PDB file of C-alpha atoms in Angstrom:
ATOM      1  CA  MET E   1     -18.201 -35.575 227.414  1.00  0.00           C
ATOM      2  CA  PRO E   2     -16.173 -35.694 223.968  1.00  0.00           C
ATOM      3  CA  ALA E   3     -13.662 -32.796 222.993  1.00  0.00           C
ATOM      4  CA  ALA E   4     -15.952 -29.931 221.598  1.00  0.00           C
ATOM      5  CA  PRO E   5     -14.678 -29.189 217.945  1.00  0.00           C
ATOM      6  CA  ALA E   6     -13.233 -25.924 218.787  1.00  0.00           C
ATOM      7  CA  ALA E   7     -10.798 -27.491 221.341  1.00  0.00           C
ATOM      8  CA  LEU E   8      -9.834 -30.001 219.232  1.00  0.00           C
ATOM      9  CA  GLY E   9      -9.223 -27.582 216.433  1.00  0.00           C
ATOM     10  CA  TYR E  10      -7.335 -25.397 218.229  1.00  0.00           C
ATOM     11  CA  VAL E  11      -4.839 -27.963 219.651  1.00  0.00           C
ATOM     12  CA  GLU E  12      -4.460 -29.264 216.370  1.00  0.00           C
ATOM     13  CA  ASP E  13      -3.534 -25.918 214.941  1.00  0.00           C
ATOM     14  CA  LEU E  14      -0.823 -25.823 217.559  1.00  0.00           C
ATOM     15  CA  VAL E  15       0.341 -29.242 216.656  1.00  0.00           C
ATOM     16  CA  GLY E  16      -0.014 -28.718 213.189  1.00  0.00           C
ATOM     17  CA  ALA E  17      -1.381 -31.983 212.146  1.00  0.00           C
ATOM     18  CA  ARG E  18      -4.000 -34.401 213.657  1.00  0.00           C
ATOM     19  CA  LEU E  19      -3.716 -35.878 216.633  1.00  0.00           C
ATOM     20  CA  PRO E  20      -2.822 -39.693 216.606  1.00  0.00           C
ATOM     21  CA  GLU E  21      -5.774 -41.531 215.630  1.00  0.00           C
ATOM     22  CA  ASP E  22      -6.484 -43.621 218.365  1.00  0.00           C
ATOM     23  CA  PHE E  23      -6.268 -40.752 220.796  1.00  0.00           C
ATOM     24  CA  ARG E  24      -8.242 -38.754 218.652  1.00  0.00           C
ATOM     25  CA  GLU E  25     -11.091 -40.843 218.253  1.00  0.00           C
ATOM     26  CA  PHE E  26     -10.872 -41.532 221.851  1.00  0.00           C
ATOM     27  CA  VAL E  27     -11.193 -37.714 223.094  1.00  0.00           C
ATOM     28  CA  THR E  28     -14.053 -37.374 220.042  1.00  0.00           C
ATOM     29  CA  THR E  29     -16.006 -40.187 221.078  1.00  0.00           C
ATOM     30  CA  ILE E  30     -15.223 -41.594 224.778  1.00  0.00           C
ATOM     31  CA  GLY E  31     -14.397 -38.161 226.341  1.00  0.00           C
ATOM     32  CA  ASP E  32     -11.940 -35.236 226.738  1.00  0.00           C
ATOM     33  CA  GLY E  33     -10.650 -36.475 230.323  1.00  0.00           C
ATOM     34  CA  ALA E  34     -11.873 -39.797 231.898  1.00  0.00           C
ATOM     35  CA  PRO E  35     -11.117 -42.330 234.332  1.00  0.00           C
ATOM     36  CA  GLY E  36      -7.984 -44.485 234.033  1.00  0.00           C
ATOM     37  CA  PRO E  37      -4.478 -45.325 234.968  1.00  0.00           C
ATOM     38  CA  TYR E  38      -3.254 -43.526 237.764  1.00  0.00           C
ATOM     39  CA  TYR E  39      -4.849 -40.070 238.419  1.00  0.00           C
ATOM     40  CA  GLY E  40      -7.110 -40.446 235.032  1.00  0.00           C
ATOM     41  CA  ILE E  41      -6.893 -39.016 231.549  1.00  0.00           C
ATOM     42  CA  ASN E  42      -6.108 -35.340 231.086  1.00  0.00           C
ATOM     43  CA  SER E  43      -8.739 -33.314 229.069  1.00  0.00           C
ATOM     44  CA  LEU E  44      -7.468 -31.064 226.451  1.00  0.00           C
ATOM     45  CA  THR E  45      -7.602 -28.063 228.321  1.00  0.00           C
ATOM     46  CA  ARG E  46      -5.648 -29.633 231.406  1.00  0.00           C
ATOM     47  CA  ALA E  47      -3.046 -30.606 229.183  1.00  0.00           C
ATOM     48  CA  LEU E  48      -2.422 -26.987 227.354  1.00  0.00           C
ATOM     49  CA  GLU E  49      -2.291 -25.755 230.559  1.00  0.00           C
ATOM     50  CA  PHE E  50       0.636 -28.015 231.498  1.00  0.00           C
ATOM     51  CA  VAL E  51       2.398 -27.259 228.404  1.00  0.00           C
ATOM     52  CA  GLU E  52       1.771 -23.722 228.705  1.00  0.00           C
ATOM     53  CA  LYS E  53       3.069 -23.188 232.170  1.00  0.00           C
ATOM     54  CA  GLY E  54       6.053 -25.182 231.593  1.00  0.00           C
ATOM     55  CA  TRP E  55       7.249 -24.385 228.104  1.00  0.00           C
ATOM     56  CA  GLY E  56       4.502 -22.495 226.002  1.00  0.00           C
ATOM     57  CA  PRO E  57       2.322 -23.856 223.416  1.00  0.00           C
ATOM     58  CA  ALA E  58       5.119 -23.238 220.614  1.00  0.00           C
ATOM     59  CA  VAL E  59       6.378 -26.699 221.722  1.00  0.00           C
ATOM     60  CA  LEU E  60       3.220 -28.613 220.630  1.00  0.00           C
ATOM     61  CA  GLY E  61       4.379 -27.589 216.688  1.00  0.00           C
ATOM     62  CA  ALA E  62       7.837 -29.048 216.880  1.00  0.00           C
ATOM     63  CA  ASP E  63       9.457 -32.547 216.262  1.00  0.00           C
ATOM     64  CA  SER E  64      10.495 -34.299 219.410  1.00  0.00           C
ATOM     65  CA  PRO E  65      14.227 -35.718 218.652  1.00  0.00           C
ATOM     66  CA  LEU E  66      13.218 -38.590 221.096  1.00  0.00           C
ATOM     67  CA  THR E  67      13.735 -42.075 219.368  1.00  0.00           C
ATOM     68  CA  GLY E  68      14.415 -44.287 222.644  1.00  0.00           C
ATOM     69  CA  ASP E  69      15.180 -44.195 226.298  1.00  0.00           C
ATOM     70  CA  VAL E  70      17.020 -41.602 228.087  1.00  0.00           C
ATOM     71  CA  ASP E  71      17.904 -43.009 231.375  1.00  0.00           C
ATOM     72  CA  PHE E  72      20.282 -40.701 233.269  1.00  0.00           C
ATOM     73  CA  VAL E  73      22.002 -43.492 235.478  1.00  0.00           C
ATOM     74  CA  GLU E  74      23.110 -45.462 232.267  1.00  0.00           C
ATOM     75  CA  LEU E  75      24.388 -42.184 230.582  1.00  0.00           C
ATOM     76  CA  LEU E  76      26.368 -41.409 233.650  1.00  0.00           C
ATOM     77  CA  GLY E  77      27.935 -44.625 233.707  1.00  0.00           C
ATOM     78  CA  GLY E  78      25.985 -45.332 237.106  1.00  0.00           C
ATOM     79  CA  PRO E  79      25.549 -48.814 238.926  1.00  0.00           C
ATOM     80  CA  ASP E  80      22.211 -50.872 238.232  1.00  0.00           C
ATOM     81  CA  ASP E  81      21.569 -50.914 241.999  1.00  0.00           C
ATOM     82  CA  TRP E  82      19.447 -48.107 243.368  1.00  0.00           C
ATOM     83  CA  ASP E  83      20.875 -47.742 246.587  1.00  0.00           C
ATOM     84  CA  ALA E  84      24.444 -47.722 245.178  1.00  0.00           C
ATOM     85  CA  HIS E  85      23.417 -44.769 242.771  1.00  0.00           C
ATOM     86  CA  ALA E  86      22.097 -42.674 245.692  1.00  0.00           C
ATOM     87  CA  ALA E  87      25.146 -43.160 247.866  1.00  0.00           C
ATOM     88  CA  LEU E  88      27.285 -42.103 244.728  1.00  0.00           C
ATOM     89  CA  LEU E  89      24.745 -39.019 244.587  1.00  0.00           C
ATOM     90  CA  ASP E  90      25.365 -38.243 248.191  1.00  0.00           C
ATOM     91  CA  ASN E  91      29.293 -38.716 248.338  1.00  0.00           C
ATOM     92  CA  ASP E  92      30.463 -38.082 244.708  1.00  0.00           C
ATOM     93  CA  PRO E  93      30.057 -34.399 243.868  1.00  0.00           C
ATOM     94  CA  ALA E  94      30.862 -34.716 240.568  1.00  0.00           C
ATOM     95  CA  TYR E  95      28.150 -37.725 239.587  1.00  0.00           C
ATOM     96  CA  ALA E  96      25.852 -35.442 241.669  1.00  0.00           C
ATOM     97  CA  ALA E  97      26.363 -32.679 239.200  1.00  0.00           C
ATOM     98  CA  GLY E  98      26.593 -34.803 236.115  1.00  0.00           C
ATOM     99  CA  LEU E  99      22.795 -35.852 237.452  1.00  0.00           C
ATOM    100  CA  ASP E 100      21.996 -32.285 237.659  1.00  0.00           C
ATOM    101  CA  ARG E 101      22.983 -31.356 234.071  1.00  0.00           C
ATOM    102  CA  LEU E 102      21.418 -34.015 232.481  1.00  0.00           C
ATOM    103  CA  GLN E 103      18.164 -33.030 234.339  1.00  0.00           C
ATOM    104  CA  ALA E 104      18.294 -29.672 233.296  1.00  0.00           C
ATOM    105  CA  THR E 105      19.221 -30.629 229.837  1.00  0.00           C
ATOM    106  CA  TYR E 106      16.125 -32.615 229.216  1.00  0.00           C
ATOM    107  CA  LEU E 107      13.865 -30.383 230.929  1.00  0.00           C
ATOM    108  CA  ASP E 108      14.440 -27.692 228.094  1.00  0.00           C
ATOM    109  CA  GLU E 109      13.795 -27.658 224.228  1.00  0.00           C
ATOM    110  CA  PRO E 110      13.981 -29.542 222.167  1.00  0.00           C
ATOM    111  CA  TRP E 111      13.272 -32.393 224.706  1.00  0.00           C
ATOM    112  CA  CYS E 112       9.807 -31.071 225.549  1.00  0.00           C
ATOM    113  CA  ASN E 113       8.927 -30.510 222.007  1.00  0.00           C
ATOM    114  CA  GLY E 114       5.832 -32.361 220.128  1.00  0.00           C
ATOM    115  CA  ARG E 115       4.425 -33.996 223.288  1.00  0.00           C
ATOM    116  CA  LEU E 116       1.056 -33.599 225.204  1.00  0.00           C
ATOM    117  CA  PRO E 117       0.817 -34.632 229.024  1.00  0.00           C
ATOM    118  CA  VAL E 118      -2.105 -37.331 229.022  1.00  0.00           C
ATOM    119  CA  ALA E 119      -1.648 -38.592 232.809  1.00  0.00           C
ATOM    120  CA  ASP E 120      -0.348 -37.615 236.132  1.00  0.00           C
ATOM    121  CA  HIS E 121       1.411 -41.088 237.252  1.00  0.00           C
ATOM    122  CA  ALA E 122       2.074 -38.994 240.695  1.00  0.00           C
ATOM    123  CA  CYS E 123       5.092 -38.641 242.771  1.00  0.00           C
ATOM    124  CA  GLY E 124       6.592 -36.163 239.587  1.00  0.00           C
ATOM    125  CA  ASP E 125       6.082 -38.478 236.910  1.00  0.00           C
ATOM    126  CA  TRP E 126       3.785 -38.125 234.263  1.00  0.00           C
ATOM    127  CA  LEU E 127       2.470 -39.916 231.253  1.00  0.00           C
ATOM    128  CA  PHE E 128       2.701 -38.094 227.769  1.00  0.00           C
ATOM    129  CA  LEU E 129       1.796 -39.029 224.186  1.00  0.00           C
ATOM    130  CA  MET E 130       4.227 -37.981 221.119  1.00  0.00           C
ATOM    131  CA  LEU E 131       2.501 -35.817 218.884  1.00  0.00           C
ATOM    132  CA  ARG E 132       5.314 -35.073 216.409  1.00  0.00           C
ATOM    133  CA  GLY E 133       8.758 -36.637 215.736  1.00  0.00           C
ATOM    134  CA  PRO E 134       9.669 -40.225 214.567  1.00  0.00           C
ATOM    135  CA  ARG E 135       8.001 -41.533 217.399  1.00  0.00           C
ATOM    136  CA  ARG E 136       4.748 -40.304 216.938  1.00  0.00           C
ATOM    137  CA  GLY E 137       1.747 -41.757 218.511  1.00  0.00           C
ATOM    138  CA  THR E 138       3.504 -43.469 221.539  1.00  0.00           C
ATOM    139  CA  VAL E 139       2.868 -43.138 225.054  1.00  0.00           C
ATOM    140  CA  TRP E 140       6.239 -42.323 227.090  1.00  0.00           C
ATOM    141  CA  ALA E 141       6.884 -41.737 231.023  1.00  0.00           C
ATOM    142  CA  ASP E 142       8.390 -38.553 231.896  1.00  0.00           C
ATOM    143  CA  CYS E 143      10.504 -39.344 234.969  1.00  0.00           C
ATOM    144  CA  LEU E 144      12.668 -36.006 234.799  1.00  0.00           C
ATOM    145  CA  GLY E 145      11.226 -34.796 238.109  1.00  0.00           C
ATOM    146  CA  ASN E 146      12.725 -37.421 239.716  1.00  0.00           C
ATOM    147  CA  ALA E 147      15.962 -36.955 237.924  1.00  0.00           C
ATOM    148  CA  THR E 148      15.754 -40.583 236.197  1.00  0.00           C
ATOM    149  CA  GLY E 149      14.790 -39.690 232.275  1.00  0.00           C
ATOM    150  CA  LEU E 150      12.154 -40.348 229.618  1.00  0.00           C
ATOM    151  CA  TYR E 151      11.264 -43.744 228.705  1.00  0.00           C
ATOM    152  CA  CYS E 152       9.210 -44.868 225.950  1.00  0.00           C
ATOM    153  CA  LEU E 153       6.178 -47.554 226.827  1.00  0.00           C
ATOM    154  CA  GLU E 154       6.490 -48.860 222.852  1.00  0.00           C
ATOM    155  CA  VAL E 155       2.807 -48.462 222.838  1.00  0.00           C
ATOM    156  CA  ASP E 156      -0.132 -46.284 221.379  1.00  0.00           C
ATOM    157  CA  PHE E 157      -2.191 -44.664 223.555  1.00  0.00           C
ATOM    158  CA  LEU E 158      -5.207 -46.730 223.343  1.00  0.00           C
ATOM    159  CA  THR E 159      -2.944 -50.078 224.194  1.00  0.00           C
ATOM    160  CA  TRP E 160      -1.996 -48.381 227.002  1.00  0.00           C
ATOM    161  CA  TYR E 161      -5.386 -47.043 228.334  1.00  0.00           C
ATOM    162  CA  THR E 162      -7.156 -50.743 227.651  1.00  0.00           C
ATOM    163  CA  ARG E 163      -4.382 -52.609 229.625  1.00  0.00           C
ATOM    164  CA  GLY E 164      -4.731 -50.278 232.600  1.00  0.00           C
ATOM    165  CA  LEU E 165      -8.538 -50.670 232.642  1.00  0.00           C
ATOM    166  CA  ASP E 166      -7.902 -54.552 232.283  1.00  0.00           C
ATOM    167  CA  ASP E 167      -5.376 -54.579 235.153  1.00  0.00           C
ATOM    168  CA  ALA E 168      -7.769 -52.193 237.219  1.00  0.00           C
ATOM    169  CA  LEU E 169     -10.485 -54.777 236.592  1.00  0.00           C
ATOM    170  CA  ALA E 170      -8.444 -57.721 237.344  1.00  0.00           C
ATOM    171  CA  LEU E 171      -7.631 -56.140 240.764  1.00  0.00           C
ATOM    172  CA  ALA E 172     -11.055 -55.317 241.471  1.00  0.00           C
ATOM    173  CA  SER E 173     -11.797 -59.248 241.016  1.00  0.00           C
ATOM    174  CA  ARG E 174      -9.354 -60.434 243.566  1.00  0.00           C
ATOM    175  CA  SER E 175      -9.443 -60.469 247.421  1.00  0.00           C
ATOM    176  CA  ASP E 176      -5.974 -58.776 247.072  1.00  0.00           C
ATOM    177  CA  THR E 177      -5.779 -55.613 245.890  1.00  0.00           C
ATOM    178  CA  GLU E 178      -2.536 -54.468 246.636  1.00  0.00           C
ATOM    179  CA  PRO E 179      -0.976 -53.697 243.238  1.00  0.00           C
ATOM    180  CA  GLY E 180       2.576 -53.983 244.464  1.00  0.00           C
ATOM    181  CA  ASN E 181       5.333 -51.877 242.668  1.00  0.00           C
ATOM    182  CA  GLY E 182       7.439 -53.450 240.017  1.00  0.00           C
ATOM    183  CA  ASP E 183      10.847 -51.998 238.565  1.00  0.00           C
ATOM    184  CA  TYR E 184       9.954 -48.951 236.459  1.00  0.00           C
ATOM    185  CA  PRO E 185       6.534 -48.987 237.501  1.00  0.00           C
ATOM    186  CA  CYS E 186       5.644 -46.186 235.349  1.00  0.00           C
ATOM    187  CA  LEU E 187       6.046 -48.271 232.290  1.00  0.00           C
ATOM    188  CA  LYS E 188       3.905 -50.767 233.612  1.00  0.00           C
ATOM    189  CA  TYR E 189       1.218 -51.068 230.766  1.00  0.00           C
ATOM    190  CA  GLY E 190       3.473 -50.755 227.965  1.00  0.00           C
ATOM    191  CA  ASP E 191       6.179 -53.302 226.239  1.00  0.00           C
ATOM    192  CA  ASN E 192       9.481 -51.763 227.686  1.00  0.00           C
ATOM    193  CA  PRO E 193      11.348 -54.589 229.036  1.00  0.00           C
ATOM    194  CA  ARG E 194      12.697 -52.126 231.810  1.00  0.00           C
ATOM    195  CA  PHE E 195       9.194 -53.128 233.716  1.00  0.00           C
ATOM    196  CA  ARG E 196       9.436 -55.983 235.715  1.00  0.00           C
ATOM    197  CA  PRO E 197       6.663 -57.138 237.880  1.00  0.00           C
ATOM    198  CA  PRO E 198       7.336 -57.930 241.753  1.00  0.00           C
ATOM    199  CA  PRO E 199       8.921 -61.284 242.259  1.00  0.00           C
ATOM    200  CA  ASN E 200       5.713 -62.236 244.212  1.00  0.00           C
ATOM    201  CA  ARG E 201       3.264 -61.323 241.368  1.00  0.00           C
ATOM    202  CA  ALA E 202       2.777 -63.102 238.176  1.00  0.00           C
ATOM    203  CA  PRO E 203       3.274 -61.476 235.120  1.00  0.00           C
ATOM    204  CA  ARG E 204      -0.052 -59.831 233.343  1.00  0.00           C
ATOM    205  CA  SER E 205      -1.198 -61.614 230.447  1.00  0.00           C
ATOM    206  CA  PRO E 206      -1.009 -59.962 227.315  1.00  0.00           C
TER     207      PRO E 206
END
């Protein structure tokens, strides 16, 4: 069911602007909440509950300063290999404390400003749509719960959503329906080069 005008108006009043046009058209013509990638698309009500519980609704009306990926391992000068990174966390108190500081910083304002949670990726990661700031209209992955960072998928909502549906249809048409896990799997339906498919699976066609 499409979003009620009152619900849409309330969100846009909080944001202080119209929602990005592709997302606005989606919630007003396709559905306010819908099946889709991972656990589906959040309704506006559910998204607002998430924001209100985490930071308060006022953050929706403030610009986000995010312009590109925030990768905690890179900021700490850590290793590319995940096992080596995990070993440092277990054996180097200063490295572990640095990761804790980064997580605490980016879980708070201004880094939570101007973004609406659109989908739950699972395991603590979730996808959000940037509503305000220099990257307005782009979809991002929030992996702060796993203390890894924030990543821009470099696509708009409708591109991300359509790719997710196309992938689901492709999986359903094959006898092998195991999706596999690439590097940075939460970036799968975007254009961020951090996502790399598993070596035994050909890259998805554009």
